[in-house]
C-alpha cells in the first residue's frame, strides 16, 4: 500500500530532531572537567558522575531514534522495533534524570519540559511506525 504523502515530511522532520539528540549526546561526551566546572553548581553535580548505564541509554535513545527515522524513510517495518528500543532507552535515561539525580530539584520545573517532549515524540514515532506496519506502508 502507498503511504500517505505526509509520511516522508514527518520522517525527515523527525530525523532532524533525532540528529539534534545525537549532537547533544556527542556534546555531553566531549564535556571536559573544566567545562563542567563552569556550569552552575547544581548542574555540575548532574554532569560530574553520570554512570555508564545512563550514557549507554542516552546513546541507544538518540542513535536508535535517528536510525528508526532512516528506516521509516526507507519504508522498512523494522523501524517499529528500533523506535521501541529507543523509547525503552529514553525511559532508562529519564529514570536516572528524575529518580537518581532528581533533576527537578537540581534544575527546577523547567527540567520536565524537554524530557516530556522527547517522550511524546518517541511515542508518536513508535505509534506511527506501528500504524505504518499495520497499513503495509512499511515492509
CSV table of C-alpha atoms in Angstrom, one decimal:
chain,number,residue,atom,x,y,z
A,1,UNK,CA,0.0,0.0,0.0
A,2,UNK,CA,1.2,3.5,-0.8
A,3,UNK,CA,2.0,5.6,2.3
A,4,UNK,CA,0.3,8.9,2.8
A,5,UNK,CA,2.1,11.9,1.3
A,6,UNK,CA,2.8,13.5,4.7
A,7,UNK,CA,4.8,10.5,6.0
A,8,UNK,CA,8.0,11.4,4.3
A,9,UNK,CA,7.9,15.0,5.6
A,10,UNK,CA,7.2,13.8,9.1
A,11,UNK,CA,10.1,11.3,8.9
A,12,UNK,CA,12.5,14.0,7.7
A,13,UNK,CA,11.5,16.3,10.4
A,14,UNK,CA,11.8,13.5,13.0
A,15,UNK,CA,15.3,12.7,11.6
A,16,UNK,CA,16.3,16.3,12.1
A,17,UNK,CA,15.0,16.2,15.6
A,18,UNK,CA,16.8,13.0,16.4
A,19,UNK,CA,20.1,14.3,14.9
A,20,UNK,CA,19.8,17.2,17.4
A,21,UNK,CA,19.7,14.5,20.0
A,22,UNK,CA,22.8,12.8,18.6
A,23,UNK,CA,24.6,16.2,18.7
A,24,UNK,CA,23.5,16.7,22.3
A,25,UNK,CA,24.9,13.2,23.1
A,26,UNK,CA,28.2,14.0,21.5
A,27,UNK,CA,28.4,17.4,23.3
A,28,UNK,CA,27.8,15.6,26.6
A,29,UNK,CA,30.6,13.1,25.8
A,30,UNK,CA,33.0,15.9,25.0
A,31,UNK,CA,32.4,17.8,28.2
A,32,UNK,CA,35.7,18.2,30.0
A,33,UNK,CA,36.1,18.7,33.8
A,34,UNK,CA,37.0,22.3,33.0
A,35,UNK,CA,33.8,22.8,31.1
A,36,UNK,CA,31.7,21.2,33.8
A,37,UNK,CA,33.4,23.4,36.4
A,38,UNK,CA,32.0,26.5,34.6
A,39,UNK,CA,28.4,25.3,35.0
A,40,UNK,CA,26.2,26.3,37.9
A,41,UNK,CA,26.9,24.2,41.0
A,42,UNK,CA,23.6,22.3,40.6
A,43,UNK,CA,24.4,21.3,37.1
A,44,UNK,CA,28.0,20.3,37.9
A,45,UNK,CA,26.6,17.5,40.2
A,46,UNK,CA,24.4,16.3,37.4
A,47,UNK,CA,27.3,16.1,34.8
A,48,UNK,CA,30.2,15.0,37.0
A,49,UNK,CA,29.3,11.4,37.8
A,50,UNK,CA,27.0,10.1,35.0
A,51,UNK,CA,27.0,6.3,35.3
A,52,UNK,CA,27.9,4.3,32.2
A,53,UNK,CA,24.4,2.7,32.0
A,54,UNK,CA,22.8,6.1,31.7
A,55,UNK,CA,25.3,7.2,29.0
A,56,UNK,CA,24.6,3.9,27.1
A,57,UNK,CA,20.8,4.5,27.4
A,58,UNK,CA,21.3,8.1,26.1
A,59,UNK,CA,23.3,6.7,23.1
A,60,UNK,CA,20.7,4.0,22.3
A,61,UNK,CA,17.9,6.5,22.6
A,62,UNK,CA,19.3,9.1,20.2
A,63,UNK,CA,21.1,6.8,17.7
A,64,UNK,CA,18.1,4.4,17.8
A,65,UNK,CA,15.7,7.3,17.1
A,66,UNK,CA,17.8,8.5,14.2
A,67,UNK,CA,18.2,5.0,12.8
A,68,UNK,CA,14.4,4.5,13.2
A,69,UNK,CA,13.8,7.6,11.1
A,70,UNK,CA,16.1,6.5,8.4
A,71,UNK,CA,14.3,3.1,8.3
A,72,UNK,CA,11.0,5.0,8.2
A,73,UNK,CA,12.2,6.9,5.2
A,74,UNK,CA,13.2,3.6,3.6
A,75,UNK,CA,9.8,2.2,4.5
A,76,UNK,CA,11.3,-0.7,6.5
A,77,UNK,CA,9.0,-2.3,9.1
A,78,UNK,CA,11.9,-2.9,11.4
A,79,UNK,CA,11.6,0.9,12.2
A,80,UNK,CA,9.0,0.0,14.7
A,81,UNK,CA,11.3,-2.3,16.7
A,82,UNK,CA,14.1,0.3,16.6
A,83,UNK,CA,11.7,3.0,17.8
A,84,UNK,CA,10.6,0.7,20.6
A,85,UNK,CA,14.2,0.1,21.7
A,86,UNK,CA,14.8,3.9,21.6
A,87,UNK,CA,11.8,4.6,23.8
A,88,UNK,CA,12.9,2.0,26.3
A,89,UNK,CA,16.3,3.6,26.4
A,90,UNK,CA,14.7,7.1,26.9
A,91,UNK,CA,12.8,5.7,29.9
A,92,UNK,CA,16.0,4.3,31.4
A,93,UNK,CA,17.8,7.6,30.9
A,94,UNK,CA,14.9,9.5,32.4
A,95,UNK,CA,15.0,7.2,35.4
A,96,UNK,CA,18.5,8.5,36.0
A,97,UNK,CA,17.5,12.1,35.5
A,98,UNK,CA,14.3,12.1,37.6
A,99,UNK,CA,14.9,9.4,40.2
A,100,UNK,CA,18.7,9.1,40.7
A,101,UNK,CA,19.8,12.7,40.5
A,102,UNK,CA,16.3,14.3,40.9
A,103,UNK,CA,16.8,16.8,38.1
A,104,UNK,CA,13.6,18.7,39.1
A,105,UNK,CA,15.2,19.6,42.5
A,106,UNK,CA,18.6,20.4,40.8
A,107,UNK,CA,17.2,22.4,37.8
A,108,UNK,CA,13.7,23.3,38.7
A,109,UNK,CA,10.4,22.5,37.0
A,110,UNK,CA,11.8,23.6,33.6
A,111,UNK,CA,13.7,20.3,33.7
A,112,UNK,CA,10.5,18.5,33.0
A,113,UNK,CA,9.5,20.1,29.7
A,114,UNK,CA,12.2,18.7,27.4
A,115,UNK,CA,12.1,15.1,28.7
A,116,UNK,CA,8.3,15.1,28.3
A,117,UNK,CA,8.6,16.5,24.8
A,118,UNK,CA,11.2,13.8,23.9
A,119,UNK,CA,8.9,11.0,25.3
A,120,UNK,CA,5.9,12.3,23.4
A,121,UNK,CA,7.8,12.4,20.1
A,122,UNK,CA,9.3,9.0,20.7
A,123,UNK,CA,5.8,7.5,21.5
A,124,UNK,CA,4.4,9.3,18.4
A,125,UNK,CA,7.1,7.8,16.2
A,126,UNK,CA,6.5,4.3,17.6
A,127,UNK,CA,2.8,4.6,17.0
A,128,UNK,CA,3.4,6.0,13.5
A,129,UNK,CA,5.7,3.1,12.6
A,130,UNK,CA,3.3,0.6,14.2
A,131,UNK,CA,0.4,2.0,12.0
A,132,UNK,CA,2.7,2.0,9.0
A,133,UNK,CA,3.4,-1.7,9.6
A,134,UNK,CA,-0.3,-2.5,10.0
A,135,UNK,CA,-1.3,-0.5,6.9
A,136,UNK,CA,1.6,-2.0,4.9
A,137,UNK,CA,3.2,1.4,4.3
A,138,UNK,CA,6.3,-0.3,5.7
A,139,UNK,CA,7.7,-3.7,4.5
